Amino acid sequence: MDQWDVAIIGGGILGTSTAFWLADQYDARIVLLEKERDVAEHTSRRNTGVIHRPFYLDPESRRIFARSAQTAYGMWKQYAQAKGLPFKPVGTFEVAVTPDQTSRVKKYYSWGLKNGMQPDELELLTAEEVKKYEPHVHCYGAVWSKTDTAVDYRTFTRSLRRDAEQRGAVFRTGTMVKSIKPTTDGINIHTSNDDKVQTRFLINCAGGNSLNVAHMLGVGMQYTDLNFRGEYWTIRKDQYHLANHNIYTIPKHPELPFLDPHWIIRADGRREVGPSALPVAGSYTYHGFFRDPIELIQKLLEPPVMNKLAVLVNRDFLQLAMEEWKSALSKKEWAKRIQEFLPEMKVEYLAKPGTAGVRASVIDEKGNFLKEAIELEGPSSYHITNYNSPGATGAPAFSAWIVNKLASMGRLDHLHPRTQSVKGSWDYQTVAESVGGSNHTLQPLDDS
Ligand SMILES: Cc1cc2nc3c(=O)[nH]c(=O)nc-3n(C[C@H](O)[C@H](O)[C@H](O)COP(=O)(O)OP(=O)(O)OC[C@H]3O[C@@H](n4cnc5c(N)ncnc54)[C@H](O)[C@@H]3O)c2cc1C
């Protein structure tokens, strides 16, 4: 049997950056198991590609995500520069599409400052001022976050994998975890290649599959999840001029913030509009509603069934789901949603389907969607689930914070700390403390 000190399940941006920090800090046998042939094959590539500044995150209820995003901005900026990776500052206008949303615009401005953004990175704009910058946009006012940036998270993740490997972490791609069993001194993992892997400690970063992995160990049984596919349309090139910044709209349902339409600029300059948030049956359902009928039945009957029943009797949710289906089926409905803030949008400007990614949203016993990531402890294991947007932005900071937290809980006592640190772009202690500590300035790191 293969013996490891730590095994990580999932080679998305979270698992890869966790492997990076563990190998950076410890002289240990670290393995990452990823079912696909490469890292970042799922949500970590199928996303909007925005480095989100944390102006829209409540500094109290979304504290860790806000701090992770704030800390990580400077990290990514420095990393992209050091490695020659795409980094395109585009800026975001978060616009009020109804008069009553202007109070939320102001709230976002104050949250941005509370979360550590600098006053010159944010500006409140009236509708007329928005018109000066974006003449085609209709709104009642906006907050302009000037440093939101377009990147390619797949290239970031691949590059982080190389850095982790240089520090000694082993990436086993094409290796799917089929079952996990606790033993007296760790965990036994059975993989699709019929390998038997033994680890003293397991970290579950399996993204849309993370709750299923936790359930294999009887952990997090009070939770279940629902999957929503976010679809985008690529805009016809001759209409790129309709907006030169990202245009996001204030969420109509703050508890379901992923539903509101936006216009984004990709790192390569493409313009896309989206997303829909179509309920689908599985984490990898990129087309249609389910990949096979068994998958759908399994999803609906997956315990605990009560959580899903609680959501399914929620009229707001059902209405939203219906609306999402309508726009998934009709391009005209899509264009209509975008016209809310870009009245000149026409069906024929939607050139072809863009990227689609699936979000797994965890729901509790009362049918509430949980906003922050959930950390669950198990026997010789730690599970991170509900790691949703802006998870890609915050990953290098959030993962340092997790590693630091595990160390302070004594869960990494079996590892040997490195006596000499490896030279790299980021300082572990500063990053971890910037997310979790109270005596720091919350500046984006190294954003000199
Ligand atoms: C439509 C959409 C747009 C988004 N846009 C943004 C954005 O602009 N900015 C931002 O910051 N965030 C964004 N996000 C969120 C962000 O993409 C995610 O938070 C982040 O990518 C999650 O990373 P992850 O590593 O947890 O998951 P993933 O990238 O899904 O990685 C999990 C990995 O685990 C592997 N795995 C699963 N089960 C097993 C198993 N049994 N054995 C082995 N391997 C397994 C999978 O193959 C996968 O590679 C967006 C999300 C969506 C859905």
Short mmCIF file of C-alpha atoms and ligand atoms in Angstrom, two decimals:
data_model
loop_
_atom_site.label_atom_id
_atom_site.label_comp_id
_atom_site.label_asym_id
_atom_site.label_seq_id
_atom_site.Cartn_x
_atom_site.Cartn_y
_atom_site.Cartn_z
CA MET A 1 0.00 0.00 0.00
CA ASP A 2 1.14 3.57 -0.79
CA GLN A 3 1.87 5.52 2.39
CA TRP A 4 1.41 9.29 2.61
CA ASP A 5 1.45 11.90 5.36
CA VAL A 6 -1.30 13.97 3.74
CA ALA A 7 -3.56 13.15 0.81
CA ILE A 8 -5.63 15.87 -0.85
CA ILE A 9 -8.64 14.96 -2.96
CA GLY A 10 -9.24 17.38 -5.84
CA GLY A 11 -6.91 19.23 -8.18
CA GLY A 12 -8.96 22.38 -8.56
CA ILE A 13 -7.56 25.74 -7.54
CA LEU A 14 -8.28 25.04 -3.85
CA GLY A 15 -6.68 21.57 -3.65
CA THR A 16 -3.70 22.69 -5.73
CA SER A 17 -3.00 25.76 -3.61
CA THR A 18 -3.42 23.66 -0.44
CA ALA A 19 -0.84 21.19 -1.82
CA PHE A 20 1.41 24.16 -2.62
CA TRP A 21 1.35 25.53 0.93
CA LEU A 22 1.75 22.13 2.60
CA ALA A 23 4.80 21.35 0.45
CA ASP A 24 6.09 24.88 0.99
CA GLN A 25 5.93 24.55 4.77
CA TYR A 26 6.57 20.85 5.46
CA ASP A 27 9.11 18.27 4.49
CA ALA A 28 6.46 15.57 4.10
CA ARG A 29 4.95 12.99 1.75
CA ILE A 30 2.05 14.87 0.18
CA VAL A 31 -0.11 13.44 -2.59
CA LEU A 32 -2.95 15.07 -4.50
CA LEU A 33 -5.49 12.75 -6.15
CA GLU A 34 -7.36 14.15 -9.13
CA LYS A 35 -9.76 12.16 -11.25
CA GLU A 36 -9.14 14.14 -14.46
CA ARG A 37 -5.95 14.07 -16.58
CA ASP A 38 -5.00 17.61 -15.55
CA VAL A 39 -5.69 20.10 -12.78
CA ALA A 40 -8.46 22.73 -13.07
CA GLU A 41 -10.68 20.75 -15.43
CA HIS A 42 -13.93 21.71 -13.68
CA THR A 43 -15.07 24.85 -11.83
CA SER A 44 -11.55 26.23 -11.61
CA ARG A 45 -11.53 26.66 -15.37
CA ARG A 46 -15.27 26.94 -16.04
CA ASN A 47 -15.74 30.24 -14.26
CA THR A 48 -16.00 33.92 -15.11
CA GLY A 49 -12.28 34.53 -14.70
CA VAL A 50 -12.67 37.63 -12.55
CA ILE A 51 -10.47 38.56 -9.60
CA HIS A 52 -13.32 39.93 -7.53
CA ARG A 53 -12.48 42.76 -5.15
CA PRO A 54 -14.48 42.28 -1.95
CA PHE A 55 -16.77 45.35 -2.07
CA TYR A 56 -19.89 43.17 -2.32
CA LEU A 57 -19.02 40.85 0.57
CA ASP A 58 -20.49 41.59 4.00
CA PRO A 59 -17.44 42.14 6.25
CA GLU A 60 -19.18 40.30 9.09
CA SER A 61 -21.15 37.40 7.66
CA ARG A 62 -18.67 36.75 4.81
CA ARG A 63 -15.57 37.74 6.74
CA ILE A 64 -13.21 34.94 5.73
CA PHE A 65 -14.09 35.15 2.04
CA ALA A 66 -13.79 38.94 2.13
CA ARG A 67 -10.37 38.76 3.77
CA SER A 68 -9.21 35.97 1.47
CA ALA A 69 -10.24 37.95 -1.60
CA GLN A 70 -8.64 41.11 -0.28
CA THR A 71 -5.37 39.37 0.61
CA ALA A 72 -5.22 37.37 -2.60
CA TYR A 73 -5.57 40.32 -4.97
CA GLY A 74 -2.01 41.50 -4.41
CA MET A 75 -0.78 37.90 -4.39
CA TRP A 76 -2.21 37.17 -7.83
CA LYS A 77 -0.97 40.47 -9.18
CA GLN A 78 2.55 39.73 -8.09
CA TYR A 79 2.32 36.07 -9.20
CA ALA A 80 1.04 36.95 -12.67
CA GLN A 81 3.86 39.41 -13.11
CA ALA A 82 6.52 36.96 -11.87
CA LYS A 83 5.26 34.15 -14.15
CA GLY A 84 4.16 36.20 -17.15
CA LEU A 85 0.49 35.15 -16.87
CA PRO A 86 -2.51 37.14 -18.15
CA PHE A 87 -3.69 39.87 -15.78
CA LYS A 88 -6.04 42.41 -17.33
CA PRO A 89 -7.44 45.10 -15.02
CA VAL A 90 -10.90 45.86 -16.40
CA GLY A 91 -12.85 47.27 -13.45
CA THR A 92 -16.44 46.50 -12.53
CA PHE A 93 -19.52 48.71 -12.46
CA GLU A 94 -22.05 47.21 -10.05
CA VAL A 95 -25.22 48.92 -11.17
CA ALA A 96 -28.64 49.55 -9.62
CA VAL A 97 -31.33 48.59 -12.13
CA THR A 98 -34.14 49.90 -9.93
CA PRO A 99 -34.20 53.14 -7.87
CA ASP A 100 -34.45 51.26 -4.56
CA GLN A 101 -31.19 49.41 -5.29
CA THR A 102 -29.15 52.61 -4.92
CA SER A 103 -29.02 52.08 -1.14
CA ARG A 104 -27.29 48.74 -1.74
CA VAL A 105 -24.81 50.48 -4.07
CA LYS A 106 -23.85 52.76 -1.17
CA LYS A 107 -23.64 49.81 1.18
CA TYR A 108 -21.24 48.06 -1.21
CA TYR A 109 -19.05 51.16 -1.25
CA SER A 110 -18.79 51.12 2.54
CA TRP A 111 -18.25 47.35 2.67
CA GLY A 112 -15.39 47.72 0.17
CA LEU A 113 -13.64 50.22 2.44
CA LYS A 114 -14.32 48.11 5.53
CA ASN A 115 -12.81 45.14 3.76
CA GLY A 116 -9.58 47.07 3.21
CA MET A 117 -9.99 48.47 -0.32
CA GLN A 118 -8.38 51.88 -0.77
CA PRO A 119 -10.61 54.97 -1.32
CA ASP A 120 -9.08 55.48 -4.78
CA GLU A 121 -10.11 51.94 -5.81
CA LEU A 122 -13.83 52.65 -5.40
CA GLU A 123 -16.14 55.38 -6.63
CA LEU A 124 -19.84 56.04 -6.28
CA LEU A 125 -21.36 57.13 -9.60
CA THR A 126 -24.70 58.68 -10.46
CA ALA A 127 -26.59 57.43 -13.51
CA GLU A 128 -25.24 60.40 -15.53
CA GLU A 129 -21.66 59.69 -14.45
CA VAL A 130 -22.03 56.04 -15.49
CA LYS A 131 -23.17 57.28 -18.93
CA LYS A 132 -19.91 59.23 -19.30
CA TYR A 133 -17.88 56.03 -19.04
CA GLU A 134 -20.41 53.58 -20.43
CA PRO A 135 -22.86 55.44 -22.71
CA HIS A 136 -24.88 52.30 -23.51
CA VAL A 137 -25.55 51.31 -19.90
CA HIS A 138 -28.84 52.23 -18.29
CA CYS A 139 -28.99 52.34 -14.48
CA TYR A 140 -29.86 54.44 -11.43
CA GLY A 141 -26.29 54.66 -10.14
CA ALA A 142 -23.33 52.36 -9.57
CA VAL A 143 -20.31 51.59 -7.49
CA TRP A 144 -17.19 51.39 -9.63
CA SER A 145 -14.60 48.91 -8.38
CA LYS A 146 -11.60 49.99 -10.40
CA THR A 147 -9.25 47.07 -9.80
CA ASP A 148 -11.41 44.04 -10.61
CA THR A 149 -9.25 42.06 -13.01
CA ALA A 150 -9.72 39.46 -15.75
CA VAL A 151 -7.46 36.41 -15.45
CA ASP A 152 -7.29 32.77 -16.53
CA TYR A 153 -7.61 30.60 -13.42
CA ARG A 154 -6.66 27.45 -15.29
CA THR A 155 -3.20 28.82 -16.10
CA PHE A 156 -2.86 30.03 -12.49
CA THR A 157 -3.72 26.54 -11.19
CA ARG A 158 -1.37 24.79 -13.62
CA SER A 159 1.44 27.10 -12.61
CA LEU A 160 0.75 26.52 -8.90
CA ARG A 161 0.86 22.78 -9.56
CA ARG A 162 4.39 23.15 -10.96
CA ASP A 163 5.42 25.17 -7.90
CA ALA A 164 3.94 22.54 -5.56
CA GLU A 165 5.73 19.75 -7.47
CA GLN A 166 9.02 21.63 -7.23
CA ARG A 167 8.52 21.58 -3.46
CA GLY A 168 7.96 17.83 -3.46
CA ALA A 169 4.17 17.36 -3.67
CA VAL A 170 3.07 14.49 -5.91
CA PHE A 171 0.09 14.99 -8.26
CA ARG A 172 -1.68 11.78 -9.29
CA THR A 173 -4.02 12.77 -12.06
CA GLY A 174 -6.40 10.30 -13.71
CA THR A 175 -7.03 8.89 -10.21
CA MET A 176 -10.55 8.93 -8.92
CA VAL A 177 -11.25 8.29 -5.25
CA LYS A 178 -13.91 5.57 -5.10
CA SER A 179 -14.11 4.88 -1.37
CA ILE A 180 -12.52 5.96 1.89
CA LYS A 181 -12.32 4.06 5.18
CA PRO A 182 -10.93 5.25 8.51
CA THR A 183 -8.30 3.01 10.12
CA THR A 184 -6.63 3.16 13.55
CA ASP A 185 -3.88 5.48 12.32
CA GLY A 186 -5.33 7.27 9.31
CA ILE A 187 -7.45 6.68 6.24
CA ASN A 188 -7.42 4.05 3.52
CA ILE A 189 -8.38 5.27 0.08
CA HIS A 190 -9.45 3.04 -2.78
CA THR A 191 -9.03 4.56 -6.24
CA SER A 192 -10.37 3.88 -9.73
CA ASN A 193 -6.95 2.47 -10.74
CA ASP A 194 -7.41 -0.15 -8.04
CA ASP A 195 -4.64 1.51 -6.04
CA LYS A 196 -4.86 1.37 -2.29
CA VAL A 197 -3.56 4.59 -0.80
CA GLN A 198 -2.96 5.04 2.90
CA THR A 199 -2.69 8.47 4.45
CA ARG A 200 -2.27 9.75 7.99
CA PHE A 201 -4.47 12.74 7.14
CA LEU A 202 -6.92 13.57 4.37
CA ILE A 203 -7.97 17.00 3.07
CA ASN A 204 -11.09 16.97 0.93
CA CYS A 205 -11.10 19.71 -1.73
CA ALA A 206 -13.27 17.83 -4.21
CA GLY A 207 -15.34 20.88 -5.25
CA GLY A 208 -18.80 19.87 -6.47
CA ASN A 209 -18.15 16.35 -5.21
CA SER A 210 -16.81 17.36 -1.80
CA LEU A 211 -20.02 16.74 0.11
CA ASN A 212 -20.27 13.22 -1.37
CA VAL A 213 -16.67 12.58 -0.32
CA ALA A 214 -17.43 13.84 3.22
CA HIS A 215 -20.51 11.61 3.33
CA MET A 216 -18.26 8.59 2.54
CA LEU A 217 -16.82 9.13 6.03
CA GLY A 218 -20.19 9.90 7.62
CA VAL A 219 -19.25 13.58 7.91
CA GLY A 220 -21.63 16.49 7.16
CA MET A 221 -24.66 14.23 7.04
CA GLN A 222 -26.90 17.15 8.02
CA TYR A 223 -26.19 18.82 4.67
CA THR A 224 -27.06 18.14 1.09
CA ASP A 225 -26.41 20.14 -2.07
CA LEU A 226 -28.10 21.28 -5.24
CA ASN A 227 -26.30 22.01 -8.50
CA PHE A 228 -26.80 25.10 -10.63
CA ARG A 229 -25.28 25.50 -14.05
CA GLY A 230 -24.05 28.97 -14.90
CA GLU A 231 -24.17 29.46 -18.68
CA TYR A 232 -22.76 32.34 -20.69
CA TRP A 233 -23.19 33.67 -24.21
CA THR A 234 -20.30 35.11 -26.18
CA ILE A 235 -21.04 38.50 -27.68
CA ARG A 236 -20.60 39.20 -31.40
CA LYS A 237 -17.28 40.97 -31.92
CA ASP A 238 -18.75 44.04 -33.60
CA GLN A 239 -20.77 44.69 -30.42
CA TYR A 240 -17.84 44.62 -27.98
CA HIS A 241 -18.08 48.40 -27.71
CA LEU A 242 -21.40 48.11 -25.82
CA ALA A 243 -19.38 48.09 -22.59
CA ASN A 244 -15.70 48.33 -21.78
CA HIS A 245 -15.93 47.35 -18.11
CA ASN A 246 -17.54 44.40 -16.35
CA ILE A 247 -21.15 45.36 -15.64
CA TYR A 248 -22.75 43.50 -12.75
CA THR A 249 -26.25 44.12 -11.42
CA ILE A 250 -27.20 44.32 -7.75
CA PRO A 251 -28.60 40.93 -6.68
CA LYS A 252 -32.39 40.91 -6.53
CA HIS A 253 -32.31 38.00 -4.10
CA PRO A 254 -29.27 38.48 -1.84
CA GLU A 255 -29.65 34.86 -0.67
CA LEU A 256 -29.26 33.64 -4.28
CA PRO A 257 -26.64 36.11 -5.55
CA PHE A 258 -25.51 33.97 -8.48
CA LEU A 259 -28.69 34.60 -10.43
CA ASP A 260 -28.24 38.15 -11.60
CA PRO A 261 -27.14 38.89 -15.16
CA HIS A 262 -23.82 40.50 -15.98
CA TRP A 263 -21.55 41.48 -18.85
CA ILE A 264 -17.93 40.45 -18.47
CA ILE A 265 -14.67 41.02 -20.24
CA ARG A 266 -12.41 37.98 -20.43
CA ALA A 267 -8.62 38.09 -20.10
CA ASP A 268 -8.35 37.63 -23.90
CA GLY A 269 -10.76 40.52 -24.54
CA ARG A 270 -13.85 38.44 -25.37
CA ARG A 271 -17.14 39.78 -24.03
CA GLU A 272 -19.65 37.37 -22.51
CA VAL A 273 -23.01 37.76 -20.82
CA GLY A 274 -24.43 35.48 -18.19
CA PRO A 275 -24.97 33.58 -16.13
CA SER A 276 -28.07 31.54 -15.92
CA ALA A 277 -28.33 29.44 -12.80
CA LEU A 278 -30.14 26.44 -14.08
CA PRO A 279 -30.86 23.68 -11.56
CA VAL A 280 -29.20 20.50 -12.92
CA ALA A 281 -28.79 16.98 -11.57
CA GLY A 282 -25.03 16.74 -11.13
CA SER A 283 -21.78 18.67 -10.61
CA TYR A 284 -20.54 17.83 -14.09
CA THR A 285 -23.76 18.31 -16.06
CA TYR A 286 -22.48 20.86 -18.57
CA HIS A 287 -25.23 20.11 -21.12
CA GLY A 288 -28.91 19.21 -20.67
CA PHE A 289 -30.43 18.55 -17.27
CA PHE A 290 -28.88 15.24 -16.34
CA ARG A 291 -26.25 12.97 -17.84
CA ASP A 292 -28.26 9.82 -17.24
CA PRO A 293 -31.59 9.12 -15.52
CA ILE A 294 -29.88 7.22 -12.69
CA GLU A 295 -27.84 10.30 -11.84
CA LEU A 296 -31.05 12.33 -11.56
CA ILE A 297 -32.78 9.78 -9.33
CA GLN A 298 -29.68 9.48 -7.13
CA LYS A 299 -29.50 13.24 -6.78
CA LEU A 300 -33.13 13.57 -5.78
CA LEU A 301 -33.00 10.71 -3.29
CA GLU A 302 -29.59 11.54 -1.87
CA PRO A 303 -29.93 11.89 1.92
CA PRO A 304 -30.87 14.02 3.73
CA VAL A 305 -33.95 14.34 1.49
CA MET A 306 -35.64 16.76 3.92
CA ASN A 307 -33.27 19.63 3.04
CA LYS A 308 -34.27 19.40 -0.61
CA LEU A 309 -37.96 19.10 0.19
CA ALA A 310 -37.64 22.28 2.27
CA VAL A 311 -36.19 24.11 -0.75
CA LEU A 312 -38.70 22.66 -3.16
CA VAL A 313 -41.64 24.09 -1.24
CA ASN A 314 -40.02 27.54 -1.26
CA ARG A 315 -42.12 29.51 -3.78
CA ASP A 316 -39.39 32.07 -4.45
CA PHE A 317 -36.97 29.32 -5.34
CA LEU A 318 -39.45 27.55 -7.61
CA GLN A 319 -40.28 30.76 -9.43
CA LEU A 320 -36.60 31.49 -9.94
CA ALA A 321 -35.96 27.97 -11.19
CA MET A 322 -38.77 28.36 -13.73
CA GLU A 323 -37.39 31.67 -14.95
CA GLU A 324 -33.95 30.13 -15.32
CA TRP A 325 -35.37 27.32 -17.44
CA LYS A 326 -37.16 29.83 -19.63
CA SER A 327 -33.96 31.72 -20.40
CA ALA A 328 -32.00 28.51 -20.88
CA LEU A 329 -34.50 27.47 -23.52
CA SER A 330 -34.87 30.80 -25.27
CA LYS A 331 -32.20 33.20 -26.53
CA LYS A 332 -34.84 35.92 -26.58
CA GLU A 333 -35.32 35.59 -22.81
CA TRP A 334 -31.58 35.90 -22.42
CA ALA A 335 -31.39 39.10 -24.38
CA LYS A 336 -34.32 40.46 -22.35
CA ARG A 337 -32.43 39.95 -19.10
CA ILE A 338 -29.40 41.83 -20.40
CA GLN A 339 -31.60 44.66 -21.72
CA GLU A 340 -32.31 45.53 -18.07
CA PHE A 341 -28.97 47.34 -18.05
CA LEU A 342 -28.00 47.34 -21.76
CA PRO A 343 -31.20 48.33 -23.57
CA GLU A 344 -29.51 48.05 -27.00
CA MET A 345 -28.83 44.33 -26.57
CA LYS A 346 -30.34 42.25 -29.40
CA VAL A 347 -30.79 38.50 -29.72
CA GLU A 348 -28.49 38.45 -32.75
CA TYR A 349 -25.59 39.86 -30.69
CA LEU A 350 -25.46 36.59 -28.72
CA ALA A 351 -23.02 34.81 -31.02
CA LYS A 352 -22.51 31.38 -29.47
CA PRO A 353 -22.68 29.64 -26.10
CA GLY A 354 -19.71 30.54 -23.93
CA THR A 355 -18.30 28.77 -20.92
CA ALA A 356 -20.63 26.81 -18.64
CA GLY A 357 -19.72 25.93 -15.08
CA VAL A 358 -21.63 24.20 -12.31
CA ARG A 359 -21.94 25.47 -8.77
CA ALA A 360 -22.79 23.06 -5.93
CA SER A 361 -24.70 25.00 -3.29
CA VAL A 362 -25.03 23.38 0.11
CA ILE A 363 -28.39 23.54 1.88
CA ASP A 364 -29.14 22.92 5.54
CA GLU A 365 -32.03 21.12 7.19
CA LYS A 366 -34.28 24.18 6.88
CA GLY A 367 -33.65 24.49 3.16
CA ASN A 368 -31.39 27.54 3.52
CA PHE A 369 -28.57 28.06 1.04
CA LEU A 370 -25.32 28.53 2.96
CA LYS A 371 -23.14 31.42 1.85
CA GLU A 372 -19.67 30.82 3.22
CA ALA A 373 -17.49 27.77 2.69
CA ILE A 374 -18.17 25.01 5.19
CA GLU A 375 -15.33 23.26 6.99
CA LEU A 376 -16.09 19.87 8.48
CA GLU A 377 -13.85 17.75 10.69
CA GLY A 378 -13.83 13.98 10.40
CA PRO A 379 -11.74 11.08 11.57
CA SER A 380 -8.17 11.93 10.37
CA SER A 381 -9.75 14.24 7.83
CA TYR A 382 -10.82 17.79 7.05
CA HIS A 383 -13.45 18.66 4.46
CA ILE A 384 -14.05 21.94 2.65
CA THR A 385 -17.36 22.19 0.88
CA ASN A 386 -19.59 24.98 -0.51
CA TYR A 387 -16.39 26.66 -1.71
CA ASN A 388 -18.15 28.95 -4.17
CA SER A 389 -17.54 32.37 -5.70
CA PRO A 390 -15.26 34.25 -5.18
CA GLY A 391 -13.42 31.05 -4.31
CA ALA A 392 -10.97 31.22 -7.21
CA THR A 393 -9.99 34.77 -6.26
CA GLY A 394 -9.32 33.91 -2.63
CA ALA A 395 -7.79 30.43 -3.07
CA PRO A 396 -4.08 31.14 -2.41
CA ALA A 397 -4.93 33.07 0.77
CA PHE A 398 -7.77 30.86 2.00
CA SER A 399 -5.63 27.71 1.59
CA ALA A 400 -2.72 29.23 3.60
CA TRP A 401 -5.23 30.09 6.31
CA ILE A 402 -6.58 26.50 6.27
CA VAL A 403 -3.07 24.99 6.52
CA ASN A 404 -2.23 27.35 9.37
CA LYS A 405 -5.48 26.50 11.13
CA LEU A 406 -4.90 22.75 10.78
CA ALA A 407 -1.41 23.21 12.21
CA SER A 408 -2.70 25.16 15.19
CA MET A 409 -5.34 22.46 15.80
CA GLY A 410 -2.51 19.90 15.99
CA ARG A 411 -3.78 18.07 12.90
CA LEU A 412 -0.40 18.37 11.16
CA ASP A 413 1.78 17.43 14.15
CA HIS A 414 2.97 14.32 12.31
CA LEU A 415 4.69 16.49 9.66
CA HIS A 416 8.22 17.96 9.87
CA PRO A 417 8.25 21.73 9.35
CA ARG A 418 10.85 22.80 6.81
CA THR A 419 13.88 24.33 8.45
CA GLN A 420 14.70 26.41 5.37
CA SER A 421 11.94 28.06 3.41
CA VAL A 422 11.78 27.71 -0.35
CA LYS A 423 12.15 30.99 -2.20
CA GLY A 424 8.86 32.04 -3.76
CA SER A 425 6.52 34.93 -4.38
CA TRP A 426 4.48 34.81 -1.18
CA ASP A 427 5.16 34.74 2.55
CA TYR A 428 3.07 32.06 4.27
CA GLN A 429 2.82 33.62 7.72
CA THR A 430 1.86 37.05 6.42
CA VAL A 431 -0.80 35.56 4.15
CA ALA A 432 -2.33 33.26 6.79
CA GLU A 433 -2.44 36.05 9.37
CA SER A 434 -3.88 38.50 6.89
CA VAL A 435 -6.90 36.22 6.47
CA GLY A 436 -7.37 35.06 10.04
CA GLY A 437 -5.52 37.45 12.31
CA SER A 438 -6.84 40.58 13.90
CA ASN A 439 -3.67 42.65 14.11
CA HIS A 440 -3.05 43.25 10.45
CA THR A 441 -3.87 46.06 8.13
CA LEU A 442 -5.79 44.04 5.53
CA GLN A 443 -3.86 45.57 2.68
CA PRO A 444 -3.64 43.49 -0.47
CA LEU A 445 -0.28 41.79 -0.11
CA ASP A 446 2.61 43.27 -1.92
CA ASP A 447 0.47 45.53 -3.99
CA SER A 448 3.22 48.08 -4.16
C1 LIG B 1 -20.24 29.86 -13.36
C2 LIG B 1 -19.22 30.17 -12.30
C3 LIG B 1 -18.47 31.35 -12.38
C4 LIG B 1 -17.53 31.66 -11.39
N1 LIG B 1 -16.78 32.78 -11.51
C5 LIG B 1 -15.84 33.07 -10.59
C6 LIG B 1 -15.02 34.22 -10.74
O1 LIG B 1 -15.10 34.95 -11.71
N2 LIG B 1 -14.13 34.51 -9.76
C7 LIG B 1 -13.98 33.72 -8.64
O2 LIG B 1 -13.19 34.04 -7.77
N3 LIG B 1 -14.73 32.59 -8.50
C8 LIG B 1 -15.63 32.24 -9.45
N4 LIG B 1 -16.37 31.11 -9.33
C9 LIG B 1 -16.12 30.21 -8.19
C10 LIG B 1 -14.80 29.44 -8.38
O3 LIG B 1 -14.65 29.04 -9.71
C11 LIG B 1 -14.78 28.25 -7.42
O4 LIG B 1 -14.97 28.74 -6.10
C12 LIG B 1 -13.47 27.47 -7.46
O5 LIG B 1 -13.06 27.19 -8.78
C13 LIG B 1 -13.64 26.16 -6.70
O6 LIG B 1 -12.41 25.47 -6.77
P1 LIG B 1 -12.30 24.01 -6.20
O7 LIG B 1 -10.87 23.63 -6.28
O8 LIG B 1 -12.96 23.96 -4.86
O9 LIG B 1 -13.25 23.10 -7.14
P2 LIG B 1 -12.99 22.45 -8.57
O10 LIG B 1 -12.29 23.34 -9.49
O11 LIG B 1 -14.29 21.90 -9.03
O12 LIG B 1 -12.01 21.24 -8.24
C14 LIG B 1 -12.41 20.07 -7.57
C15 LIG B 1 -11.67 18.92 -8.21
O13 LIG B 1 -11.95 17.72 -7.49
C16 LIG B 1 -11.91 16.66 -8.40
N5 LIG B 1 -12.63 15.52 -7.81
C17 LIG B 1 -13.93 15.48 -7.44
N6 LIG B 1 -14.22 14.27 -6.95
C18 LIG B 1 -13.09 13.54 -7.00
C19 LIG B 1 -12.77 12.19 -6.64
N7 LIG B 1 -13.70 11.37 -6.12
N8 LIG B 1 -11.51 11.76 -6.85
C20 LIG B 1 -10.56 12.59 -7.37
N9 LIG B 1 -10.81 13.85 -7.75
C21 LIG B 1 -12.07 14.33 -7.55
C22 LIG B 1 -12.61 17.24 -9.63
O14 LIG B 1 -12.28 16.52 -10.81
C23 LIG B 1 -12.08 18.67 -9.65
O15 LIG B 1 -10.96 18.83 -10.48
C24 LIG B 1 -17.33 30.76 -10.30
C25 LIG B 1 -18.07 29.58 -10.22
C26 LIG B 1 -19.00 29.28 -11.21
C27 LIG B 1 -19.79 27.99 -11.12
#
